[in-house]
Coordinates of C-alpha atoms in Angstrom, one line a residue:
M8 CA 85.4 164.6 48.7
K9 CA 89.5 164.7 49.4
I10 CA 90.5 168.2 47.7
I11 CA 93.2 168.1 45.5
D12 CA 96.3 171.0 46.9
F13 CA 96.0 173.7 44.0
E14 CA 93.6 176.9 44.1
E15 CA 91.9 175.8 40.6
F16 CA 91.1 172.1 41.4
A17 CA 89.9 173.1 45.0
Q18 CA 87.5 175.7 43.7
L19 CA 86.2 173.1 40.9
E20 CA 85.4 170.0 43.5
S21 CA 83.7 173.1 45.8
L22 CA 81.9 174.0 42.7
I23 CA 80.9 170.1 41.7
E24 CA 79.2 170.2 44.8
K25 CA 77.1 172.8 44.6
L26 CA 76.2 171.8 40.8
K27 CA 75.0 168.1 41.9
P28 CA 71.1 168.8 42.4
Y29 CA 71.6 170.7 38.5
A30 CA 73.9 168.9 36.6
D31 CA 75.8 165.1 35.8
I32 CA 79.1 164.7 37.1
E33 CA 81.4 161.5 35.7
V34 CA 85.2 161.2 36.6
V35 CA 86.3 160.4 32.4
A36 CA 89.8 159.7 33.2
H37 CA 92.6 159.8 36.3
A38 CA 95.5 161.4 35.5
P39 CA 98.8 160.5 36.7
G40 CA 100.8 162.7 38.3
K41 CA 104.7 162.0 39.8
E42 CA 103.1 162.0 43.9
K43 CA 99.3 160.9 42.7
S44 CA 97.2 160.4 40.2
Y45 CA 94.2 162.7 39.3
P46 CA 90.1 163.3 38.6
I47 CA 89.7 164.6 35.1
Y48 CA 85.9 165.8 35.8
V49 CA 83.0 166.3 33.0
I50 CA 79.6 168.7 33.9
R51 CA 76.9 167.8 31.9
M52 CA 73.9 169.9 31.9
G53 CA 70.5 170.7 30.2
S54 CA 68.7 168.4 27.9
S55 CA 69.6 164.7 27.5
T56 CA 67.5 163.9 24.5
K57 CA 69.2 162.7 21.6
N58 CA 71.3 165.1 19.2
V59 CA 70.4 167.8 21.0
P60 CA 72.4 170.5 20.4
T61 CA 75.2 170.9 22.7
I62 CA 78.2 174.2 23.4
G63 CA 81.0 172.8 25.2
Y64 CA 83.6 174.7 27.4
F65 CA 87.5 172.8 27.8
S66 CA 90.2 174.9 29.6
G67 CA 93.3 173.2 31.4
V68 CA 94.6 172.0 28.0
H69 CA 98.1 173.9 29.2
G70 CA 99.2 173.6 32.6
L71 CA 100.3 176.6 32.6
E72 CA 97.3 178.5 31.2
R73 CA 95.3 178.7 34.4
I74 CA 93.8 182.2 33.8
G75 CA 91.3 179.7 30.9
S76 CA 90.3 177.0 33.8
K77 CA 90.0 180.2 36.4
V78 CA 87.6 181.8 33.2
L79 CA 85.0 179.1 33.0
L80 CA 84.8 178.4 37.0
S81 CA 83.5 181.8 37.4
Y82 CA 80.8 181.3 34.7
L83 CA 80.3 177.9 36.1
S84 CA 79.9 179.6 39.5
T85 CA 77.7 182.4 38.1
I86 CA 75.8 179.6 36.4
I87 CA 75.0 178.3 40.0
E88 CA 73.7 181.5 41.4
L89 CA 71.4 181.8 38.3
M90 CA 70.0 178.3 39.1
P91 CA 68.0 179.0 41.4
W92 CA 65.8 181.5 40.1
D93 CA 66.0 182.0 35.9
H94 CA 63.5 180.6 33.9
M95 CA 65.5 181.9 31.2
L96 CA 68.1 179.5 32.2
H97 CA 66.1 177.3 32.8
S98 CA 64.0 177.0 29.5
I99 CA 67.7 177.0 27.1
L100 CA 68.4 174.0 28.5
K101 CA 65.2 172.5 27.8
H102 CA 66.3 172.5 24.5
I103 CA 70.3 172.4 24.6
Q104 CA 73.1 170.7 26.1
F105 CA 76.3 171.9 28.2
V106 CA 79.1 169.9 28.2
F107 CA 82.3 171.3 30.7
M108 CA 85.2 170.0 31.3
P109 CA 87.6 172.9 32.8
I110 CA 91.0 171.4 34.3
V111 CA 92.2 168.7 31.4
N112 CA 95.9 168.7 32.3
P113 CA 95.4 168.6 35.9
A114 CA 99.1 166.9 36.5
G115 CA 100.3 170.1 34.7
M116 CA 98.8 172.5 36.4
Y117 CA 100.0 171.1 40.2
Q118 CA 103.1 170.9 38.5
Q119 CA 102.5 174.5 36.9
T120 CA 104.4 172.9 33.1
R121 CA 103.0 173.4 29.8
S122 CA 102.8 169.4 29.3
N123 CA 101.4 167.0 31.6
S124 CA 103.3 165.1 33.9
N125 CA 105.0 162.9 31.1
G126 CA 106.4 165.8 29.2
I127 CA 103.5 165.6 26.4
D128 CA 102.5 168.9 24.9
L129 CA 98.6 167.6 25.2
M130 CA 97.8 170.5 21.9
R131 CA 100.7 168.3 19.6
N132 CA 99.6 164.9 20.7
A133 CA 97.2 163.9 18.1
P134 CA 98.4 161.8 15.6
I135 CA 98.2 164.6 12.6
D136 CA 100.9 165.9 10.6
S137 CA 101.0 169.3 9.3
D138 CA 101.9 170.5 5.3
I139 CA 102.7 174.5 6.7
V140 CA 105.0 173.2 10.3
R141 CA 108.7 174.0 9.2
W142 CA 111.7 171.5 10.9
Y143 CA 112.5 174.4 12.9
H144 CA 109.3 175.4 13.9
V145 CA 109.9 174.0 17.5
W146 CA 106.7 175.5 19.4
G147 CA 104.5 174.3 16.4
G148 CA 105.5 170.7 17.9
H149 CA 108.8 168.6 17.6
R150 CA 109.5 165.0 18.7
V151 CA 113.6 165.2 19.7
S152 CA 113.1 165.6 23.4
K153 CA 110.3 166.1 26.3
Y154 CA 112.7 168.0 28.3
L155 CA 111.8 170.7 25.4
P156 CA 108.7 172.7 25.6
W157 CA 106.0 171.9 23.1
Y158 CA 107.1 167.7 23.1
R159 CA 104.7 166.0 21.1
G160 CA 105.5 162.2 21.9
K161 CA 106.7 159.3 20.6
A162 CA 105.7 159.2 16.7
G163 CA 103.1 155.5 16.9
K164 CA 102.6 155.8 20.6
P165 CA 98.7 156.2 21.8
M166 CA 97.5 159.4 22.6
E167 CA 98.1 160.7 26.5
I168 CA 95.6 159.4 28.8
E169 CA 94.3 163.0 29.2
A170 CA 94.4 163.9 25.4
Q171 CA 92.0 160.8 25.1
A172 CA 89.9 161.4 27.8
L173 CA 89.3 164.7 25.8
C174 CA 88.4 163.3 22.4
D175 CA 86.2 160.7 24.3
V176 CA 84.2 163.0 25.7
V177 CA 83.8 165.0 22.5
K178 CA 82.8 161.9 20.6
K179 CA 80.2 161.0 23.5
Y180 CA 78.9 164.5 24.0
L181 CA 80.0 166.4 21.0
L182 CA 79.9 164.6 17.6
P183 CA 76.4 162.9 18.1
S184 CA 74.5 166.2 18.2
K185 CA 73.0 167.5 15.1
V186 CA 74.5 170.8 16.2
S187 CA 77.8 171.5 18.7
L188 CA 80.3 174.1 19.2
A189 CA 83.6 173.6 21.6
V190 CA 85.3 176.3 22.6
D191 CA 88.7 175.6 24.3
L192 CA 90.4 178.4 26.2
H193 CA 94.5 179.2 25.9
S194 CA 96.3 182.2 26.6
G195 CA 100.4 183.2 25.9
F196 CA 99.9 184.6 22.6
G197 CA 98.8 187.6 20.7
K198 CA 97.8 191.4 22.4
Q199 CA 94.5 190.9 21.5
D200 CA 92.2 188.1 22.2
Q201 CA 91.5 185.9 19.7
L202 CA 89.0 183.4 18.4
W203 CA 90.4 180.8 15.7
F204 CA 88.5 178.3 13.5
P205 CA 90.2 175.1 12.1
Y206 CA 92.7 174.4 11.2
A207 CA 95.7 174.7 12.6
H208 CA 98.3 172.0 10.6
T209 CA 97.5 173.0 7.5
R210 CA 95.8 176.5 5.5
K211 CA 93.5 174.4 3.2
P212 CA 89.5 176.3 3.6
F213 CA 87.5 174.7 6.7
P214 CA 84.7 172.7 5.0
Y215 CA 82.3 175.2 7.0
I216 CA 83.7 178.5 6.4
A217 CA 81.2 180.1 5.1
Q218 CA 79.3 179.6 8.7
A219 CA 82.0 180.9 10.4
L220 CA 81.9 183.3 8.5
E221 CA 77.9 183.9 9.2
L222 CA 78.5 184.0 12.9
K223 CA 81.4 186.1 12.8
K224 CA 79.2 188.6 10.7
K225 CA 76.6 188.1 13.6
L226 CA 78.5 188.7 16.5
D227 CA 80.0 192.5 14.6
Q228 CA 76.7 193.4 14.2
A229 CA 75.0 192.0 17.9
Y230 CA 78.1 193.5 19.8
P231 CA 80.1 196.0 17.3
F232 CA 82.3 196.9 19.9
H233 CA 83.5 193.2 21.0
V234 CA 87.5 192.4 21.7
Y235 CA 87.9 189.6 19.7
R236 CA 89.9 188.8 16.4
Y237 CA 88.0 186.4 14.8
E238 CA 90.1 184.5 12.1
P239 CA 91.1 180.7 10.8
Q240 CA 94.1 179.5 13.2
S241 CA 96.2 178.7 10.5
I242 CA 96.7 183.0 10.3
R243 CA 98.6 183.2 13.5
Y244 CA 99.2 180.1 15.1
Q245 CA 100.1 176.4 13.3
S246 CA 101.1 173.6 14.9
H247 CA 100.8 169.6 14.3
G248 CA 99.1 167.5 16.5
D249 CA 95.9 169.8 17.0
L250 CA 93.3 168.1 18.9
W251 CA 90.6 169.9 17.6
D252 CA 92.1 169.3 13.6
Y253 CA 91.5 165.8 14.7
L254 CA 88.7 166.0 15.7
F255 CA 86.8 167.4 13.6
Y256 CA 88.3 164.7 10.9
E257 CA 86.4 162.5 13.7
H258 CA 83.7 164.6 12.9
E259 CA 83.3 163.8 9.2
K260 CA 84.1 159.9 9.2
R261 CA 81.9 159.6 12.2
A262 CA 78.7 162.2 11.6
P263 CA 79.0 164.3 8.2
E264 CA 75.5 164.8 8.7
H265 CA 75.8 166.7 11.5
F266 CA 77.5 170.2 11.9
F267 CA 80.7 170.6 14.8
M268 CA 82.7 173.5 14.9
P269 CA 85.9 174.0 17.5
L270 CA 86.6 177.8 18.8
T271 CA 89.5 178.6 20.4
L272 CA 89.2 181.5 22.0
E273 CA 92.9 182.5 23.1
L274 CA 93.2 184.9 25.9
G275 CA 95.9 187.9 24.9
S276 CA 98.2 187.8 27.6
W277 CA 100.6 190.0 25.9
A278 CA 98.6 193.2 26.8
W279 CA 98.8 192.3 30.5
L280 CA 103.0 191.9 30.5
K281 CA 102.5 195.6 28.1
K282 CA 101.3 196.5 31.4
S283 CA 103.2 194.9 34.3
P284 CA 106.9 193.8 32.1
K285 CA 108.7 192.0 35.2
H286 CA 106.1 188.9 34.9
I287 CA 107.8 188.0 32.0
F288 CA 110.2 186.9 34.4
S289 CA 108.1 184.2 35.8
S290 CA 106.8 181.0 34.0
L291 CA 103.4 182.1 35.0
G292 CA 102.7 185.7 34.7
I293 CA 103.7 185.2 30.6
F294 CA 99.8 183.0 30.3
N295 CA 98.3 184.5 33.0
P296 CA 96.9 187.6 34.7
M297 CA 98.8 188.7 37.6
E298 CA 96.8 191.7 39.3
E299 CA 93.6 190.2 41.4
H300 CA 92.0 193.4 39.7
R301 CA 93.3 191.7 35.8
R302 CA 92.2 188.6 36.7
Q303 CA 88.3 190.4 37.5
R304 CA 88.2 191.9 34.4
T305 CA 88.8 189.0 32.6
F306 CA 86.1 187.0 34.2
R307 CA 83.8 190.0 33.3
R308 CA 85.1 190.3 29.7
H309 CA 84.1 186.3 28.1
L310 CA 80.7 186.5 29.9
V311 CA 79.0 188.0 26.7
L312 CA 80.9 185.6 24.5
F313 CA 79.8 182.4 26.2
D314 CA 75.5 184.5 26.3
F315 CA 76.0 185.0 22.9
L316 CA 77.3 181.4 21.7
T317 CA 74.7 179.9 23.9
R318 CA 72.2 182.0 21.7
A319 CA 74.3 181.2 19.2
V320 CA 73.0 177.2 19.6
V321 CA 69.7 177.1 20.5
S322 CA 69.4 179.5 16.5
H323 CA 71.6 177.1 15.0
E324 CA 69.6 177.6 12.0
K325 CA 69.7 180.8 11.4
W326 CA 73.7 180.8 10.4
V327 CA 74.2 176.5 10.5
N328 CA 71.6 176.3 7.6
L329 CA 72.8 178.4 4.6
D330 CA 71.0 178.3 0.8
K331 CA 72.9 177.1 -2.1
N332 CA 73.3 180.7 -2.9
K333 CA 73.6 181.5 0.5
Q334 CA 76.6 179.5 1.3
Q335 CA 78.9 179.7 -2.0
D336 CA 78.8 183.6 -1.7
L337 CA 80.6 183.4 1.6
Y338 CA 82.4 181.0 1.0
R339 CA 84.2 183.5 -1.2
Q340 CA 84.0 186.6 0.8
A341 CA 85.5 184.4 3.2
L342 CA 88.0 183.3 1.1
Q343 CA 88.7 187.2 0.5
L344 CA 89.1 188.0 3.5
W345 CA 91.1 185.9 5.4
G346 CA 93.5 185.7 2.1
L347 CA 92.9 181.5 1.5
T348 CA 93.1 179.7 -1.5
D349 CA 91.0 176.7 -2.4
E350 CA 93.6 174.9 -4.5

């Protein structure tokens, strides 16, 4: 197997070799680069039973945001070390499946650009328009030029190969599951780590906002000193073309009887910049911790969350299947907590 010449991809391919006894490995697409194409890998572990609860992890949608991929690769390394001896992990994998897509945009990561090799921001590329992003909010997505960040691509064109590959993986593995969570890792916004659930394109309440609040309560109760700000994405960050908003609507069309909740884990890079302001002059430094000790701390920091989400998927009936009265009560609480209206 040829090792592609950047660190994260080399690490991914090395881990894939070690994962082969435990996982199904698939190349779902090849992303075109300026000099060569790059395979987009998906790793599936666990039960292959139809409709089994599923948790999917995605990262590297934006090529500059390498820390998200590094966090997932570190998590995969931990799983590899546990597999030979951890009976509990093997027991869990009999009841759920993991799906990993650690580098969605390999060409962008190789080129050190936010966009893919066509200059398109993959997280602005879905065919969905916002009702809250104004024309001058260019960071929310625009169609002016690929030479400006946050370019959505031309209207009416098919989604980019990488964006379509992510959507295809979600449609194949997550949407058919009776319960599924997606976790998409990003960085570059905020001074605190944030967990966002939909929507990004509108302030309308997410249909599963009651379950989202119940999950938040369980996280707060189990880990009262956790580091995350947990809320609807539209409160902090709004955009056109969000892939997860698009995929949730696909879920509603394809399998509304199932439960699918995408989460965005936004790593708060402003805290890193506060400690090392000089990195604001580096394109990578804005989005990633540059010192090794900060990277290692970031790798450790999210293992508790990943463990919690695994438990949440295994025990989904405790927070997904709400009776009518509790659902209505949580819905009212959520609207009040996050300042939303159901108009």
